[in-house]
GROMACS .gro file of N, CA and C in nm:
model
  429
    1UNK      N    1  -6.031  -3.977  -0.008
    1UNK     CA    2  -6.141  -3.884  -0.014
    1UNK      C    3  -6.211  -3.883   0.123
    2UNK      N    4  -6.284  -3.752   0.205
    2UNK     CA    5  -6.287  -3.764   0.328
    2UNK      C    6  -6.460  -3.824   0.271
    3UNK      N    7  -6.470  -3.890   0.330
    3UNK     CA    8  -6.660  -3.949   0.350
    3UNK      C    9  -6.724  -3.800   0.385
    4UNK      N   10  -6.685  -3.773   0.497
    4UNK     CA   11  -6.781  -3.713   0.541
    4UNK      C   12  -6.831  -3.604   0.434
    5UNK      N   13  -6.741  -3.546   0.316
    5UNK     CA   14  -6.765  -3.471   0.298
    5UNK      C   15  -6.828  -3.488   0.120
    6UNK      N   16  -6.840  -3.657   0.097
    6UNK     CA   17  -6.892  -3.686  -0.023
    6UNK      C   18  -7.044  -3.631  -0.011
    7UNK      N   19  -7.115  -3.606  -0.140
    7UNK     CA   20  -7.243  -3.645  -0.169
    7UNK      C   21  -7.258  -3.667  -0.351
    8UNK      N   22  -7.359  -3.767  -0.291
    8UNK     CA   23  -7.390  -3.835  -0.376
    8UNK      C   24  -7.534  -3.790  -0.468
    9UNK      N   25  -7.508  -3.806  -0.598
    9UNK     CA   26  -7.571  -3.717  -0.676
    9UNK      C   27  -7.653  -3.748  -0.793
   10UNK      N   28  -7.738  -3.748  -0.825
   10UNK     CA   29  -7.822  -3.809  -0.971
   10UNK      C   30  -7.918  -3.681  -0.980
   11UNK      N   31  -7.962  -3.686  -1.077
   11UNK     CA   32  -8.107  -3.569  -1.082
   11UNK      C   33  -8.194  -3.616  -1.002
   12UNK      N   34  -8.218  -3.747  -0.966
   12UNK     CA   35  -8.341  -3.788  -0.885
   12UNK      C   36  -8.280  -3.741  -0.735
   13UNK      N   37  -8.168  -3.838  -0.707
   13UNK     CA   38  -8.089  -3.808  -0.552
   13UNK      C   39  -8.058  -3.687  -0.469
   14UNK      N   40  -7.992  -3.621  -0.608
   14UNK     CA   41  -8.009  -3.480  -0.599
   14UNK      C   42  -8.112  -3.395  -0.538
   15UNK      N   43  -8.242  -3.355  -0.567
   15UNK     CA   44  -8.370  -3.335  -0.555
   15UNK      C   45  -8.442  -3.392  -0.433
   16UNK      N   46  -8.409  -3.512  -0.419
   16UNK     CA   47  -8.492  -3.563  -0.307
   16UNK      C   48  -8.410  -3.609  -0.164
   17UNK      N   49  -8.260  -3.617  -0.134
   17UNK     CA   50  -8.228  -3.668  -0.073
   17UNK      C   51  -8.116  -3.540  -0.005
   18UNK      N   52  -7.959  -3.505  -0.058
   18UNK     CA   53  -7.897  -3.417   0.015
   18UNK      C   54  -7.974  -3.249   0.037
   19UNK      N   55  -8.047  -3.251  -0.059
   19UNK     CA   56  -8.109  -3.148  -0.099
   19UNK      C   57  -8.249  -3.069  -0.091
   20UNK      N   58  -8.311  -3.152  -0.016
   20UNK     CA   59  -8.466  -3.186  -0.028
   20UNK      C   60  -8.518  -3.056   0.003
   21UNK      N   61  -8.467  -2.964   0.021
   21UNK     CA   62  -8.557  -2.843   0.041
   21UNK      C   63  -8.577  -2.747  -0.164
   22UNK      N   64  -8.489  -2.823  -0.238
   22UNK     CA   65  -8.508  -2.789  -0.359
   22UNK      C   66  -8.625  -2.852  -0.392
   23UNK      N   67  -8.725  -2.794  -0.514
   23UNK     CA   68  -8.793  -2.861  -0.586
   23UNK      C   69  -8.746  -2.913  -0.709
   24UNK      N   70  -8.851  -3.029  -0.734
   24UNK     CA   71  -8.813  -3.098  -0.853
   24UNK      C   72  -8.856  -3.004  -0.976
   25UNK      N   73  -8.918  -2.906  -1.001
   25UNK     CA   74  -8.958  -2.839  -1.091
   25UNK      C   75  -8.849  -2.696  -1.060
   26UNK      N   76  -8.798  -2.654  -1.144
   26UNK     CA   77  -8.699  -2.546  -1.143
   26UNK      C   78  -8.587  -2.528  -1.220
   27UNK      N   79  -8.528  -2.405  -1.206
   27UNK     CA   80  -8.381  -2.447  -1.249
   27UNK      C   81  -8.248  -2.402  -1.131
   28UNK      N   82  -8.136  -2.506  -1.120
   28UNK     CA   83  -8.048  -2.486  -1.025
   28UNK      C   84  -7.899  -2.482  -1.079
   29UNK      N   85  -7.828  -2.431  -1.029
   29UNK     CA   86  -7.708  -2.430  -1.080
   29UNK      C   87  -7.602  -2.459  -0.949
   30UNK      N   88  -7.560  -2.604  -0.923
   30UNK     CA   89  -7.480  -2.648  -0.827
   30UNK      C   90  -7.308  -2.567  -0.879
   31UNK      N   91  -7.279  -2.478  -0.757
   31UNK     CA   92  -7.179  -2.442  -0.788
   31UNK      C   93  -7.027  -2.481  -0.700
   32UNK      N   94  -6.946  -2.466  -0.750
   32UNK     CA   95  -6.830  -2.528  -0.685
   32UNK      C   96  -6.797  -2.657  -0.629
   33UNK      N   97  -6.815  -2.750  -0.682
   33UNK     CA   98  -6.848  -2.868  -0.709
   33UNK      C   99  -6.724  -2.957  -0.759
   34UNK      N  100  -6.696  -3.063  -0.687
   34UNK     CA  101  -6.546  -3.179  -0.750
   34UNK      C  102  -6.678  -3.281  -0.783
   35UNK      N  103  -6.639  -3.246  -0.926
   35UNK     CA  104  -6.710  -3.388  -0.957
   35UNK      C  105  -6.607  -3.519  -1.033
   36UNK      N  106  -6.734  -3.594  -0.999
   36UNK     CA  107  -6.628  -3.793  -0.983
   36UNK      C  108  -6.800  -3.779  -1.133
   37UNK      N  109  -6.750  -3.806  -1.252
   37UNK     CA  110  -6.839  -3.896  -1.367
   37UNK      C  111  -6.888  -4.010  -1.414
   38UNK      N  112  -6.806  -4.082  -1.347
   38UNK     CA  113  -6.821  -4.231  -1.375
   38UNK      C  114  -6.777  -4.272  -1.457
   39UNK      N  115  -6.698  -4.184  -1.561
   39UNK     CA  116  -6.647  -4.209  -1.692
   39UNK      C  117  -6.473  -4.170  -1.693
   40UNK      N  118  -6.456  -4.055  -1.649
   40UNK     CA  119  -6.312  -4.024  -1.660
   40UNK      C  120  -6.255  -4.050  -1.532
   41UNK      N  121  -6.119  -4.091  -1.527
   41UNK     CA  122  -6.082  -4.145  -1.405
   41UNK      C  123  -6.066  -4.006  -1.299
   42UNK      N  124  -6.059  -3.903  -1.346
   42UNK     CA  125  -6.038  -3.783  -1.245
   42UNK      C  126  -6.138  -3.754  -1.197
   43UNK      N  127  -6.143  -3.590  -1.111
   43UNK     CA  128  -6.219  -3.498  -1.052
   43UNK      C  129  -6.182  -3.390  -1.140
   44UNK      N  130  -6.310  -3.331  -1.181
   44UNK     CA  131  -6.341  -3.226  -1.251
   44UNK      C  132  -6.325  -3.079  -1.151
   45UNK      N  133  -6.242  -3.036  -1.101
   45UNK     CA  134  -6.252  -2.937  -0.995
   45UNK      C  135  -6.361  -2.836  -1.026
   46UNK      N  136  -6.397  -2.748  -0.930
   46UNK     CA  137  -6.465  -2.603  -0.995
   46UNK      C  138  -6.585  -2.654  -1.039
   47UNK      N  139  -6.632  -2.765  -1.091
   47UNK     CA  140  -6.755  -2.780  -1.160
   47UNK      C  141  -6.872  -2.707  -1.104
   48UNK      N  142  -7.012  -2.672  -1.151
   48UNK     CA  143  -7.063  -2.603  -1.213
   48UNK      C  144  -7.205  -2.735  -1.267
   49UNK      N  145  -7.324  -2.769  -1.228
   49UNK     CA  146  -7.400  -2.846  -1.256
   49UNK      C  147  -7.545  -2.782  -1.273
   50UNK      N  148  -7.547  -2.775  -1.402
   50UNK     CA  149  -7.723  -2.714  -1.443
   50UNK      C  150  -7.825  -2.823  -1.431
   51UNK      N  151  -7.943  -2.787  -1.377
   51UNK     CA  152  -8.017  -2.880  -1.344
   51UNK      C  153  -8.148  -2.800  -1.368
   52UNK      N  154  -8.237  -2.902  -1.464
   52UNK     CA  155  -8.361  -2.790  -1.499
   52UNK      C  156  -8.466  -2.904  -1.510
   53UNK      N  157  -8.580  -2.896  -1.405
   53UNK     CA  158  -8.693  -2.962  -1.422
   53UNK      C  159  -8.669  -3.091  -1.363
   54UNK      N  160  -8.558  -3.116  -1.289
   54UNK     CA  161  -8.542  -3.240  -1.208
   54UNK      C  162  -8.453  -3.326  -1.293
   55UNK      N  163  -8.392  -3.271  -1.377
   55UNK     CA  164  -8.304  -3.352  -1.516
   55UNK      C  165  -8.179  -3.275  -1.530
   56UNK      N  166  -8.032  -3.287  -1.486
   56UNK     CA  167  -7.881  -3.274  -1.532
   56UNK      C  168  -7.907  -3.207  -1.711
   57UNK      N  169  -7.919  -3.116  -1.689
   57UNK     CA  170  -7.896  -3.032  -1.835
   57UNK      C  171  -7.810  -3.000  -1.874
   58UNK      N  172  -7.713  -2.998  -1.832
   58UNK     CA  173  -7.491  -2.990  -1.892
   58UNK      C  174  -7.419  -2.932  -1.789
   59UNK      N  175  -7.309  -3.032  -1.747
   59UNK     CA  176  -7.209  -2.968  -1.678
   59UNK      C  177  -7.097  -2.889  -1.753
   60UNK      N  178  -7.077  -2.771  -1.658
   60UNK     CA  179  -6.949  -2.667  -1.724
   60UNK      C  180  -6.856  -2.691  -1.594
   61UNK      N  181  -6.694  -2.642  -1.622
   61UNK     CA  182  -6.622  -2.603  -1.533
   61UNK      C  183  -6.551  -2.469  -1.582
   62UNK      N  184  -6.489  -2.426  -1.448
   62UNK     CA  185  -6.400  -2.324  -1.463
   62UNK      C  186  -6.495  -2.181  -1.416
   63UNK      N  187  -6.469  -2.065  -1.491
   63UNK     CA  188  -6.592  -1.943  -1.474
   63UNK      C  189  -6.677  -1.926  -1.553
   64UNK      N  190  -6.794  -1.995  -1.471
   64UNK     CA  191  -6.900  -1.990  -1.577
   64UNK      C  192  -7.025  -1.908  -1.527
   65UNK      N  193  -7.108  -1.866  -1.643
   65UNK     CA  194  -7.172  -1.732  -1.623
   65UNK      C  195  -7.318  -1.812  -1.610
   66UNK      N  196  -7.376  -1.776  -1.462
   66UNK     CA  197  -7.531  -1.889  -1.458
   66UNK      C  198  -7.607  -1.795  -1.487
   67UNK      N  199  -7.725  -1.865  -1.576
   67UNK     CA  200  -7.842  -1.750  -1.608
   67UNK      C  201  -7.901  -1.692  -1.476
   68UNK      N  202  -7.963  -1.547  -1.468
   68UNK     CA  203  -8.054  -1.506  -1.396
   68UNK      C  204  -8.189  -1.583  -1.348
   69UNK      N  205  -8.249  -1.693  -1.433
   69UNK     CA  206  -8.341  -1.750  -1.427
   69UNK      C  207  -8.283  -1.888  -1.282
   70UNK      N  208  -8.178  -1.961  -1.281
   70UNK     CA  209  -8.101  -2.029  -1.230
   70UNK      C  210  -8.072  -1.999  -1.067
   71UNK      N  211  -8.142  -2.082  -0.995
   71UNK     CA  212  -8.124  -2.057  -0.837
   71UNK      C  213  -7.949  -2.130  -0.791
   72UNK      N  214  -7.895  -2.059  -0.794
   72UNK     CA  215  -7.766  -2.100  -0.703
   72UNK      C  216  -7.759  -2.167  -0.631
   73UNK      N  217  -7.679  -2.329  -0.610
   73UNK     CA  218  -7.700  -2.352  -0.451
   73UNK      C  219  -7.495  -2.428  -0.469
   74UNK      N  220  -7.427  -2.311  -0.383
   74UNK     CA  221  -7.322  -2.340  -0.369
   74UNK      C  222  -7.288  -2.492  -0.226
   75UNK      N  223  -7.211  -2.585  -0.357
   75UNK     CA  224  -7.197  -2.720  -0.282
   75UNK      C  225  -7.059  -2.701  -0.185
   76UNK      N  226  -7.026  -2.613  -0.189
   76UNK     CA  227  -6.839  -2.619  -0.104
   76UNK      C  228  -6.781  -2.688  -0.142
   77UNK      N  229  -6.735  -2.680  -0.256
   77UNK     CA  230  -6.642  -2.826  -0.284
   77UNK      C  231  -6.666  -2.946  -0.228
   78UNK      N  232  -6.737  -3.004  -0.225
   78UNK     CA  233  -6.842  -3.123  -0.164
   78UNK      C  234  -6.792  -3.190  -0.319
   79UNK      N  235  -6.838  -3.307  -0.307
   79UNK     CA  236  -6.792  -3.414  -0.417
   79UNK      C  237  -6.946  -3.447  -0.446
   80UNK      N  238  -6.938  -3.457  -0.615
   80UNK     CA  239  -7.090  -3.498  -0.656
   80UNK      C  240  -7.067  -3.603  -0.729
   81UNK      N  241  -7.148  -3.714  -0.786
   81UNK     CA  242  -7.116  -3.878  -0.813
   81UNK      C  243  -7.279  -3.921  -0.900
   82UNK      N  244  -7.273  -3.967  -1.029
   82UNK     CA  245  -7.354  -4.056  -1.015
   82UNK      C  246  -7.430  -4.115  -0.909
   83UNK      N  247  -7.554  -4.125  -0.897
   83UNK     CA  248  -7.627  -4.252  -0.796
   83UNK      C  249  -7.576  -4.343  -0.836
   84UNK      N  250  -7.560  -4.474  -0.746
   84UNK     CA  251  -7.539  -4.610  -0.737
   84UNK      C  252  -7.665  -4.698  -0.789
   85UNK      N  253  -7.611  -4.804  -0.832
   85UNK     CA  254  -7.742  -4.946  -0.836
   85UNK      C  255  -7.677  -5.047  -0.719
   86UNK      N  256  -7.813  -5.063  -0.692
   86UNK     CA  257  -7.763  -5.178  -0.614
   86UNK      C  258  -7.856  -5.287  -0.693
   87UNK      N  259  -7.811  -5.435  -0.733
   87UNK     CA  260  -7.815  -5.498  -0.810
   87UNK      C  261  -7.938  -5.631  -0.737
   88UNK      N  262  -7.890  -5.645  -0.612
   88UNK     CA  263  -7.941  -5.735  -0.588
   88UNK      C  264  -7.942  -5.697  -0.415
   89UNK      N  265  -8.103  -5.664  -0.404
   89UNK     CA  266  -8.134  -5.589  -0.233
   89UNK      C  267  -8.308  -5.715  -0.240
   90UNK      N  268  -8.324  -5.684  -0.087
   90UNK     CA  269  -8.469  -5.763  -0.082
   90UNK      C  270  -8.560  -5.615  -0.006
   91UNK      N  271  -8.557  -5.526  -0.122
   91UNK     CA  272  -8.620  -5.392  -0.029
   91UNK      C  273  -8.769  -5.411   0.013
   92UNK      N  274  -8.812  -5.378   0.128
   92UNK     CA  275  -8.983  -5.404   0.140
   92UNK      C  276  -9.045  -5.331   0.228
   93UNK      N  277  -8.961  -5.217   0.289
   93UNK     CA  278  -9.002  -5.173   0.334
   93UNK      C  279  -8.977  -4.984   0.321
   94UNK      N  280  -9.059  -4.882   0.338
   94UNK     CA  281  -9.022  -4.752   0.304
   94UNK      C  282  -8.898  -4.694   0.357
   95UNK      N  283  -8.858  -4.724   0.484
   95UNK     CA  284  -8.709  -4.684   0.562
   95UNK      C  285  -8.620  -4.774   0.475
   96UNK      N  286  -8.656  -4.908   0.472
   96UNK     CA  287  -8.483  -4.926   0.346
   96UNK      C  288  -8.528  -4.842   0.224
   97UNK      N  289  -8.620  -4.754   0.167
   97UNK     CA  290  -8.587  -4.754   0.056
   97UNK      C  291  -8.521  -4.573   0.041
   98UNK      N  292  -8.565  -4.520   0.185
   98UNK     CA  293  -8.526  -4.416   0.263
   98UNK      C  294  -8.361  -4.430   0.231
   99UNK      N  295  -8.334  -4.526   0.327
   99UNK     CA  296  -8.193  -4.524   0.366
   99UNK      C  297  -8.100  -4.554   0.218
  100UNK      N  298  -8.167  -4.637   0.112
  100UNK     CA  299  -8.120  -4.660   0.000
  100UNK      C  300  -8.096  -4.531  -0.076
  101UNK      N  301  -8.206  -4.443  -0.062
  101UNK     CA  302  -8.179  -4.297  -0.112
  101UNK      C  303  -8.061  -4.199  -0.070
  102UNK      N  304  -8.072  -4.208   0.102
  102UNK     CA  305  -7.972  -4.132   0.145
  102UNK      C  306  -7.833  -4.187   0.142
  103UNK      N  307  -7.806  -4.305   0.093
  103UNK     CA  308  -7.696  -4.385   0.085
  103UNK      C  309  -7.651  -4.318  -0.054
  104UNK      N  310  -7.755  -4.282  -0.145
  104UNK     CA  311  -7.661  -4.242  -0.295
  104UNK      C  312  -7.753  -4.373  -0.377
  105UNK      N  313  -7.797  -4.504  -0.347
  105UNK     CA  314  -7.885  -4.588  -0.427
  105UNK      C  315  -7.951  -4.498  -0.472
  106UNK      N  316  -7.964  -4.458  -0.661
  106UNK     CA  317  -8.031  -4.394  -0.705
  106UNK      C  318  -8.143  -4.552  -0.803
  107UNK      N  319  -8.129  -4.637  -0.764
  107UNK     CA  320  -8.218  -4.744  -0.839
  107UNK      C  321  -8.175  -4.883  -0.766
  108UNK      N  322  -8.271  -4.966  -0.712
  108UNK     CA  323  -8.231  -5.119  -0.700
  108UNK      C  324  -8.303  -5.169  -0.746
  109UNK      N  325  -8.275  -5.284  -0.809
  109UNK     CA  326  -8.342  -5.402  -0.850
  109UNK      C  327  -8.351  -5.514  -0.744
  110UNK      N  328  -8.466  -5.555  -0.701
  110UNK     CA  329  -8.478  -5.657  -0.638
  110UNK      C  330  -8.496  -5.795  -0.632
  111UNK      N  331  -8.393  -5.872  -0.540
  111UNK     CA  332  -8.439  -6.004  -0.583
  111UNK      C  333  -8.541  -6.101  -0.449
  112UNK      N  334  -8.659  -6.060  -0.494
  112UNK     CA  335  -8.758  -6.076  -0.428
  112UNK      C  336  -8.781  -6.059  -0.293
  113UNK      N  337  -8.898  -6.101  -0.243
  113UNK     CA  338  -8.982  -6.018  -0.115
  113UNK      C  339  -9.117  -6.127  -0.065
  114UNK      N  340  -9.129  -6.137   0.002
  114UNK     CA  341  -9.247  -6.204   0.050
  114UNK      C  342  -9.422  -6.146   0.027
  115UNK      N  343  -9.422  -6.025  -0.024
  115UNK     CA  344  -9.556  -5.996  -0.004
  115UNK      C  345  -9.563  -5.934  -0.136
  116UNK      N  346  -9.507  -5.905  -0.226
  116UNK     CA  347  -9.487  -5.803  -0.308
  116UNK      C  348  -9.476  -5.667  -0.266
  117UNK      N  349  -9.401  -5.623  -0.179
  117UNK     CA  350  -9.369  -5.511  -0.094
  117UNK      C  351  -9.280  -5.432  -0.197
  118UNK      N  352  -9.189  -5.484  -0.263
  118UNK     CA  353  -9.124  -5.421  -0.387
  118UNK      C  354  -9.205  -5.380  -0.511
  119UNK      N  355  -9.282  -5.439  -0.474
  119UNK     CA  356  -9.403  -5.383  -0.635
  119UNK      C  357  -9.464  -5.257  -0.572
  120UNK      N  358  -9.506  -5.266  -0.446
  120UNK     CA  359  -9.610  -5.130  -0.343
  120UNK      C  360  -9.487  -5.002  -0.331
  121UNK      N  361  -9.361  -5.016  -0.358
  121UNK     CA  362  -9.264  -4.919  -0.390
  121UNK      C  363  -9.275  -4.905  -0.447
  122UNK      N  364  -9.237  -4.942  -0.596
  122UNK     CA  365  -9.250  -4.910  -0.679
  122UNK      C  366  -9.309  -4.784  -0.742
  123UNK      N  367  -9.421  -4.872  -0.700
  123UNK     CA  368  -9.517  -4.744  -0.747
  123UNK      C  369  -9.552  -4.630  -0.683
  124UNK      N  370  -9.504  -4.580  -0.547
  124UNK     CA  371  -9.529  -4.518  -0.479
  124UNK      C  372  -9.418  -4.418  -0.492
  125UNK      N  373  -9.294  -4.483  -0.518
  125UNK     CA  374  -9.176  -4.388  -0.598
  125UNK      C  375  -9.255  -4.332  -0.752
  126UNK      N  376  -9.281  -4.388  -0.822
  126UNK     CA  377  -9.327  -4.383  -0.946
  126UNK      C  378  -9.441  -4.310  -0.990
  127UNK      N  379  -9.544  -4.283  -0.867
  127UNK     CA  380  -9.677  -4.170  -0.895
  127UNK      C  381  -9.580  -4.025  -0.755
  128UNK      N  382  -9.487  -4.021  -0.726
  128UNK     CA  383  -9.430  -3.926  -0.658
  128UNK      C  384  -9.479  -3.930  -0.532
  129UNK      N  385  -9.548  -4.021  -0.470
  129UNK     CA  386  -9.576  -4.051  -0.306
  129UNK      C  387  -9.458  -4.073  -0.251
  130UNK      N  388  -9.338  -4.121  -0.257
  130UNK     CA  389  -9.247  -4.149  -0.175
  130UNK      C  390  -9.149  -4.130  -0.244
  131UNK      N  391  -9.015  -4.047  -0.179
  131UNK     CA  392  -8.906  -4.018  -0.227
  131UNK      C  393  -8.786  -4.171  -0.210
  132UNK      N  394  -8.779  -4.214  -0.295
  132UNK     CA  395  -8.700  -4.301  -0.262
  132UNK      C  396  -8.590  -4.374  -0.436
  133UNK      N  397  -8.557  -4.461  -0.482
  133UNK     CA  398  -8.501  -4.501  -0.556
  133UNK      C  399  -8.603  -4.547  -0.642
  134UNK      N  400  -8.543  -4.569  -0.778
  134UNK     CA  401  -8.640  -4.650  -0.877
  134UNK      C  402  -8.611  -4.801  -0.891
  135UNK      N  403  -8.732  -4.885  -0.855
  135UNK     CA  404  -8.739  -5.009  -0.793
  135UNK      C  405  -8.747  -5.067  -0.912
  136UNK      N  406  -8.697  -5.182  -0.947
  136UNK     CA  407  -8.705  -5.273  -1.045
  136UNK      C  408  -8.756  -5.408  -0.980
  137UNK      N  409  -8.893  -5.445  -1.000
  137UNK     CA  410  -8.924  -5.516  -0.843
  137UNK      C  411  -8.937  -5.686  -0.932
  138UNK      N  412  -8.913  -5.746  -0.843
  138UNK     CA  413  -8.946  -5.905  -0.890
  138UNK      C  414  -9.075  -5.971  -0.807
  139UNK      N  415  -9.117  -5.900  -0.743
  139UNK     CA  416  -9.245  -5.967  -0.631
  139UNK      C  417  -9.167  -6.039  -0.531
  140UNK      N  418  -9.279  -6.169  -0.508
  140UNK     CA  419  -9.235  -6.252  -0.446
  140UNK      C  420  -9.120  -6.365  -0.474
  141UNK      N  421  -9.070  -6.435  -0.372
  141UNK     CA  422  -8.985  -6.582  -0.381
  141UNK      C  423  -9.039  -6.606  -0.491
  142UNK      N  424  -8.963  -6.624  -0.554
  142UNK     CA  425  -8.971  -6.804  -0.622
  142UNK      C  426  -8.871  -6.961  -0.588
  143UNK      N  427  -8.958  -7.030  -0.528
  143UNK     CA  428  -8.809  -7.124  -0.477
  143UNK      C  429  -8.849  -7.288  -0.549
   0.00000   0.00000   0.00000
């Protein structure tokens, strides 16, 4: 698969990261689209991704008829993916949680931080101040 030409995709990732000139309030219809599910071992060619209010509302493939209400945004056969977890990061600062976004990290859980810098994400993802992943924060060390 060529990299260059993956993106990486969640309703959140989607919205805020390859895409960011979309709003989170709307409806979109990603068209022409290879999608990877996370579930079936193939690519879905042709896909077709409804997206309404910042939430994956049903994928179709093949020729499918998008409502009038539905803003178009043709992907070029670009590859779309689940976001990633990353399981175990020490995020604490807004550029990793930047770069965690544009990487496709659609959520990390952290295993701790010196200041509670993962908790001040958190929430800053969480009241819509900062576009970034959904933090599962542990605070500080414990040693």
């Amino acid at each position: 698969m060529n990299r260059s030409k993956l993106i990486l995709v969640t309703a959140f990732a989607l919205l805020c990261a390859p895409f960011s000139v979309l709003s989170a309030d709307g409806s979109y219809a990603l068209i022409n689209a290879n999608l990877f599910d996370g579930v079936d071992d193939d690519i879905t060619e042709n896909a077709t991704v409804f997206v309404k209010d910042g939430l994956i509302e049903r994928i179709e493939s093949g020729d499918v008829n998008v409502p009038k209400n539905y803003t178009i945004v043709d992907v070029e056969g670009n590859f779309l993916m689940p976001g990633m977890i990353d399981a175990h990061t020490h995020i604490d600062t807004v550029e990793r949680a930047k770069r965690a976004l544009d990487s496709g990290i659609t959520t990390v859980r952290s295993a701790s931080v010196s200041a509670f810098q993962d908790v001040a994400l958190r929430e800053l993802v969480r009241t819509g101040k900062l576009a970034g992943p959904e933090v599962v924060a542990a605070g500080v060390y414990v040693t």
